[in-house]
Short mmCIF file of C-alpha atoms and ligand atoms in Angstrom, two decimals:
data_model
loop_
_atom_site.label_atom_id
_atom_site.label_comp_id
_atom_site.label_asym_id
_atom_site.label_seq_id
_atom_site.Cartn_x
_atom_site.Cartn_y
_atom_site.Cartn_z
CA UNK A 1 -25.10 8.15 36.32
CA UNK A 2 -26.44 10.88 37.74
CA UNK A 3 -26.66 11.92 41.83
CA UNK A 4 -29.74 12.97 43.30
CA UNK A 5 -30.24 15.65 40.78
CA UNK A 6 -32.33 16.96 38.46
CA UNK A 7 -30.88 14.82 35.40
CA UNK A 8 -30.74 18.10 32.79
CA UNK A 9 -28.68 19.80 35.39
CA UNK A 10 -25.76 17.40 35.64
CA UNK A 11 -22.50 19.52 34.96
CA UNK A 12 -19.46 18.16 36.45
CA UNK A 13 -17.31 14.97 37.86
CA UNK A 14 -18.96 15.85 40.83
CA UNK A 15 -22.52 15.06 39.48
CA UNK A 16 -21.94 11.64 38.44
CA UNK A 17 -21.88 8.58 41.05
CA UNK A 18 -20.83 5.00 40.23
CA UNK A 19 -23.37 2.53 41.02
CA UNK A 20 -23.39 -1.59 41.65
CA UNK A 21 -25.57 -3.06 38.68
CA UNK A 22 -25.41 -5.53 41.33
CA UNK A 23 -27.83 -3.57 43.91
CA UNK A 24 -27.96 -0.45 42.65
CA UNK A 25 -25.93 1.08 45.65
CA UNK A 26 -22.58 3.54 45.15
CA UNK A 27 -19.62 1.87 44.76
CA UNK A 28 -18.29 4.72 46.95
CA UNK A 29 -18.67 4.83 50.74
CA UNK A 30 -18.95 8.62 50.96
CA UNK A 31 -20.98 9.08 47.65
CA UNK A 32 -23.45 11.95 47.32
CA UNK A 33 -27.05 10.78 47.80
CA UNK A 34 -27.81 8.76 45.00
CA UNK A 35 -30.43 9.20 42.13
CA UNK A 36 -34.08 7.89 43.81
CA UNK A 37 -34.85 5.99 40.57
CA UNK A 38 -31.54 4.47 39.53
CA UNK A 39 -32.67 0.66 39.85
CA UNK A 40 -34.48 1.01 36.79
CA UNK A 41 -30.86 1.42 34.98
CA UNK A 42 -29.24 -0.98 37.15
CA UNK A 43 -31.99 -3.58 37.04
CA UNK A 44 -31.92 -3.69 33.22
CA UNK A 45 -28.43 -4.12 32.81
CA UNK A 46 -28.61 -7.09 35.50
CA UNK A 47 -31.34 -8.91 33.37
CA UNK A 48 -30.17 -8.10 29.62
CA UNK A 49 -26.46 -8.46 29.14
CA UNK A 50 -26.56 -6.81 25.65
CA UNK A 51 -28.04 -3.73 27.26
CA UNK A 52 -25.69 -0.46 27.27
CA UNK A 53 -27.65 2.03 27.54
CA UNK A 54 -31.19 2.92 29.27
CA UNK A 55 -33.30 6.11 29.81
CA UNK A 56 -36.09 6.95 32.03
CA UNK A 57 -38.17 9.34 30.99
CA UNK A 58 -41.23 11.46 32.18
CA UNK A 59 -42.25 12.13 28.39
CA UNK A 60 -45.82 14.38 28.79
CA UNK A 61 -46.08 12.71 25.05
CA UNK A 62 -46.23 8.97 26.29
CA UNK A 63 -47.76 9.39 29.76
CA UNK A 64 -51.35 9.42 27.89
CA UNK A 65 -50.87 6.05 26.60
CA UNK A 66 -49.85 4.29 29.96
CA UNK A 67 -53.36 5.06 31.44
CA UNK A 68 -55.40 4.22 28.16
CA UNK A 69 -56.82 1.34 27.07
CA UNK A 70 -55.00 2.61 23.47
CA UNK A 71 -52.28 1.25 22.82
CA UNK A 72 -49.04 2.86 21.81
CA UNK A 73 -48.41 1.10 18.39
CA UNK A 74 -45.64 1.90 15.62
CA UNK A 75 -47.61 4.29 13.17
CA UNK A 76 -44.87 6.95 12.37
CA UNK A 77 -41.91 5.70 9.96
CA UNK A 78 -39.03 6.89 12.64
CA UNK A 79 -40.24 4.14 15.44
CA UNK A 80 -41.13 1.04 13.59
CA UNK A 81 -38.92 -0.37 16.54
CA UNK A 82 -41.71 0.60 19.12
CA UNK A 83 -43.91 -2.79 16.88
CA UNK A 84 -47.62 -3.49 16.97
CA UNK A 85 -47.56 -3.40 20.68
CA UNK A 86 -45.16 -1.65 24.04
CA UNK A 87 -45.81 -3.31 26.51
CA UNK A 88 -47.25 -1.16 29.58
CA UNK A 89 -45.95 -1.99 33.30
CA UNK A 90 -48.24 -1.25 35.67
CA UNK A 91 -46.35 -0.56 39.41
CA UNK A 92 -49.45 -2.21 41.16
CA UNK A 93 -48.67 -5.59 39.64
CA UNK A 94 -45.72 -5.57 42.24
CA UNK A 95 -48.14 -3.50 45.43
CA UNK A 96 -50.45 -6.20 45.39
CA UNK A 97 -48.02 -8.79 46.47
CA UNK A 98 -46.88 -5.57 49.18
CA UNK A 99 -50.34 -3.96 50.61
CA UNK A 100 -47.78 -2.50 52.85
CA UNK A 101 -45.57 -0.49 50.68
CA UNK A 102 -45.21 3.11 49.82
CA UNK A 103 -47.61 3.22 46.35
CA UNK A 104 -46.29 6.55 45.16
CA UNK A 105 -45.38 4.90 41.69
CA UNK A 106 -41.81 5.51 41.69
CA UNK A 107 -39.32 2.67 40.99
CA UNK A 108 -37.14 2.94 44.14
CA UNK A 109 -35.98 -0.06 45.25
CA UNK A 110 -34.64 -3.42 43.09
CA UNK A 111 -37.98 -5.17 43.43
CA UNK A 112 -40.25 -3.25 41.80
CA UNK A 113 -36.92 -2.38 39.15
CA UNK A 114 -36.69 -6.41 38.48
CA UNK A 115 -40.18 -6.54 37.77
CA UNK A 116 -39.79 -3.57 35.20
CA UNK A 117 -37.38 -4.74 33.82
CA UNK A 118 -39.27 -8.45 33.08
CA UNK A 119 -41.85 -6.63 31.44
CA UNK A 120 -39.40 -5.87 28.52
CA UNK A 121 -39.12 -9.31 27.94
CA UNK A 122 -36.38 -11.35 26.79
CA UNK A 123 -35.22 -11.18 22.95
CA UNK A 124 -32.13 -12.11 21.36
CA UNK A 125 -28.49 -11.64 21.71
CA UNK A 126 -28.96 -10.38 25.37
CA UNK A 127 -31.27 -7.52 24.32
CA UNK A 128 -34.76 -7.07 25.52
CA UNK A 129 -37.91 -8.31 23.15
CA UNK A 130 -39.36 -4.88 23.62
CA UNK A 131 -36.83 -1.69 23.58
CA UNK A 132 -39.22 0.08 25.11
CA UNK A 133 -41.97 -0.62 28.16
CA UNK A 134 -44.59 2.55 29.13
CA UNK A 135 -44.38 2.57 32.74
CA UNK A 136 -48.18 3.47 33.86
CA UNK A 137 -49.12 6.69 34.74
CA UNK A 138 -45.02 7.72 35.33
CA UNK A 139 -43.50 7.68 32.34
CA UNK A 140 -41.24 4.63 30.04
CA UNK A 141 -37.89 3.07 30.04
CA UNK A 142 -35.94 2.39 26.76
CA UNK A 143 -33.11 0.23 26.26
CA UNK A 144 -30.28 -0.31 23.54
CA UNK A 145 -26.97 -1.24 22.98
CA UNK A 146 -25.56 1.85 22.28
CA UNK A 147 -26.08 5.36 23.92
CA UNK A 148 -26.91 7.29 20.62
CA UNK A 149 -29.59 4.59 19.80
CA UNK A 150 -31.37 4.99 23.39
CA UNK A 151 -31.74 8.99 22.95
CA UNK A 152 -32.96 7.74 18.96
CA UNK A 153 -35.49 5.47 20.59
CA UNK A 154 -36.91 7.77 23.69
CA UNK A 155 -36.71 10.57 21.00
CA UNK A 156 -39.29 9.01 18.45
CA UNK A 157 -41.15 6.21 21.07
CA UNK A 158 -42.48 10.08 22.43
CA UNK A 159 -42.55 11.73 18.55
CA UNK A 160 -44.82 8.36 17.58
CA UNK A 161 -46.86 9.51 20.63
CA UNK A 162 -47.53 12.34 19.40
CA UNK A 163 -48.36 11.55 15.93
CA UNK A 164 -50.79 8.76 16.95
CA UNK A 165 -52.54 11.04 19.81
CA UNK A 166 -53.00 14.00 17.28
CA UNK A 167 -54.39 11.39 14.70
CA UNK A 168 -56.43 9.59 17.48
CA UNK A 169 -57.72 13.35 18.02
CA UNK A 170 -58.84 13.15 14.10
CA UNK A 171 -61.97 11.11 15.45
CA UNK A 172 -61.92 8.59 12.44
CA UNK A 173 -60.51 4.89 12.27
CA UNK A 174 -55.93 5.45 12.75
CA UNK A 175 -54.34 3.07 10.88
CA UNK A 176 -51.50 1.48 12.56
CA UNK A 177 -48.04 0.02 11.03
CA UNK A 178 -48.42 -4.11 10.13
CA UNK A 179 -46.27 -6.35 11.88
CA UNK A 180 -43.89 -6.87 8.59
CA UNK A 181 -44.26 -2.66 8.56
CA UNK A 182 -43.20 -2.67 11.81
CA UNK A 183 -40.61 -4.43 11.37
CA UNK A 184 -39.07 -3.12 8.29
CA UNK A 185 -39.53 0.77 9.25
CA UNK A 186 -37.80 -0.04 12.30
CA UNK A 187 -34.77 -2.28 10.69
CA UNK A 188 -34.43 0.81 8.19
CA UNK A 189 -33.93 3.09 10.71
CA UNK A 190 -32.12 0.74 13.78
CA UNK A 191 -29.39 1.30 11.24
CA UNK A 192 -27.98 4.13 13.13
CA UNK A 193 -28.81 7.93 15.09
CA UNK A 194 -25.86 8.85 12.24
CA UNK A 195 -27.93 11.34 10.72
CA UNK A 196 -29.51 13.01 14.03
CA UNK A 197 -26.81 12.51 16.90
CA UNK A 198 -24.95 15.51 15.83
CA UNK A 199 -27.79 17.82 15.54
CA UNK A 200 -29.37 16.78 19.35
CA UNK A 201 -25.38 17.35 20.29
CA UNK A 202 -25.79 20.78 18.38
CA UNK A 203 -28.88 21.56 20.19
CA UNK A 204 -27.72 20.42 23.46
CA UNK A 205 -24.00 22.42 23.25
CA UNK A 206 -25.76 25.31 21.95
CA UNK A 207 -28.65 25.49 25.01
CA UNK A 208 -27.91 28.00 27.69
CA UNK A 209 -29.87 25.33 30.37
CA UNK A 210 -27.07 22.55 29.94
CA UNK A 211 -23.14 23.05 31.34
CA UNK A 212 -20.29 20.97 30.61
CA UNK A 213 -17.80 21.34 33.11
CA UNK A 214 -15.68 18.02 32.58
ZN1 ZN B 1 -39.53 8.25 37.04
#
């Protein structure tokens, strides 16, 4: 994954850093300095074998609902996979055991990564029970076996967001998807980012911000 970088800006060969899932330290001795957060990935992987794939993300979308009492609940037909309830991690379940350490919220180190990543749960197959956890006040992770279905699930765990917020905003009683509804939405639509992978690859090729130098 990425070095210590901005991750939109990663061009080149010389961007990308191989890390231990072991520790999440570069396999290299003279790598660049690595990326500050990258225990979240490596942490993940460690504790759900079935796990390819993971994003981080600072979604302004999903932040809301990692401070809220509300919780962020499958109501839009794209992200029956987010269920009746994501689970929020809260980084001071980890500074109370550790009065002394740094409390600036990231997820720097493996400890507070392993306890992240324990907050997803453990499902079947290797895979997480949750794909996704909100990560409070900072952002979420999401998980998934495959790469396109981790940019399908951070793309509609923060499009859900927004539908519920803006319906929230409405003032009158939201009605959130059933368990079974849940369920089935998300089944219908696990089965595949076919339809909008080449469109986000579209978008992304066609964007002046992103460079492909590989
Ligand atoms: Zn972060």
């Amino acid at each position: 994954m990425s070095r210590y970088l901005a991750p939109a800006l990663v061009a080149s060969v010389d961007d990308l850093v191989i890390y231990r899932v072991e520790n999440g330290q570069p396999v290299a001795t003279d790598a660049p300095r690595g990326f500050s957060e990258r225990f979240i990935h490596s942490e993940v992987y460690k504790a759900y074998q079935g796990v390819q794939a993971v994003v981080h993300s600072h979604s302004l979308e999903v932040v809301p609902f990692s401070i809220s009492t509300t919780p962020l609940q499958a109501c839009f037909h794209m992200a029956g996979f987010l269920g009746t309830a994501v689970p929020i991690w809260d980084a001071a379940s980890v500074y109370k055991d550790h009065p002394d350490d740094n409390q600036d919220m990231l997820v720097k180190n493996v400890k507070l990564a392993s306890a992240l990543a324990r907050s997803l749960g453990d499902g079947a197959q290797g895979m997480p029970k949750h794909p996704v956890a909100l990560m409070r006040g900072h952002g979420f992770v999401a998980t998934s076996n495959s790469l396109e279905m981790v940019i399908f699930n951070s793309v509609y765990t923060a499009q859900n967001a927004r539908v519920q917020r803006q319906a929230l905003s409405l003032g009158t009683d939201v009605q959130v998807f059933t368990e079974r509804e849940a369920h089935d939405t998300g089944t219908t639509t696990g089965q595949g980012a076919v339809k909008p992978w080449p469109l986000w690859v579209a978008e992304v090729s066609k964007s002046s911000l992103y460079q492909n130098l590989m």
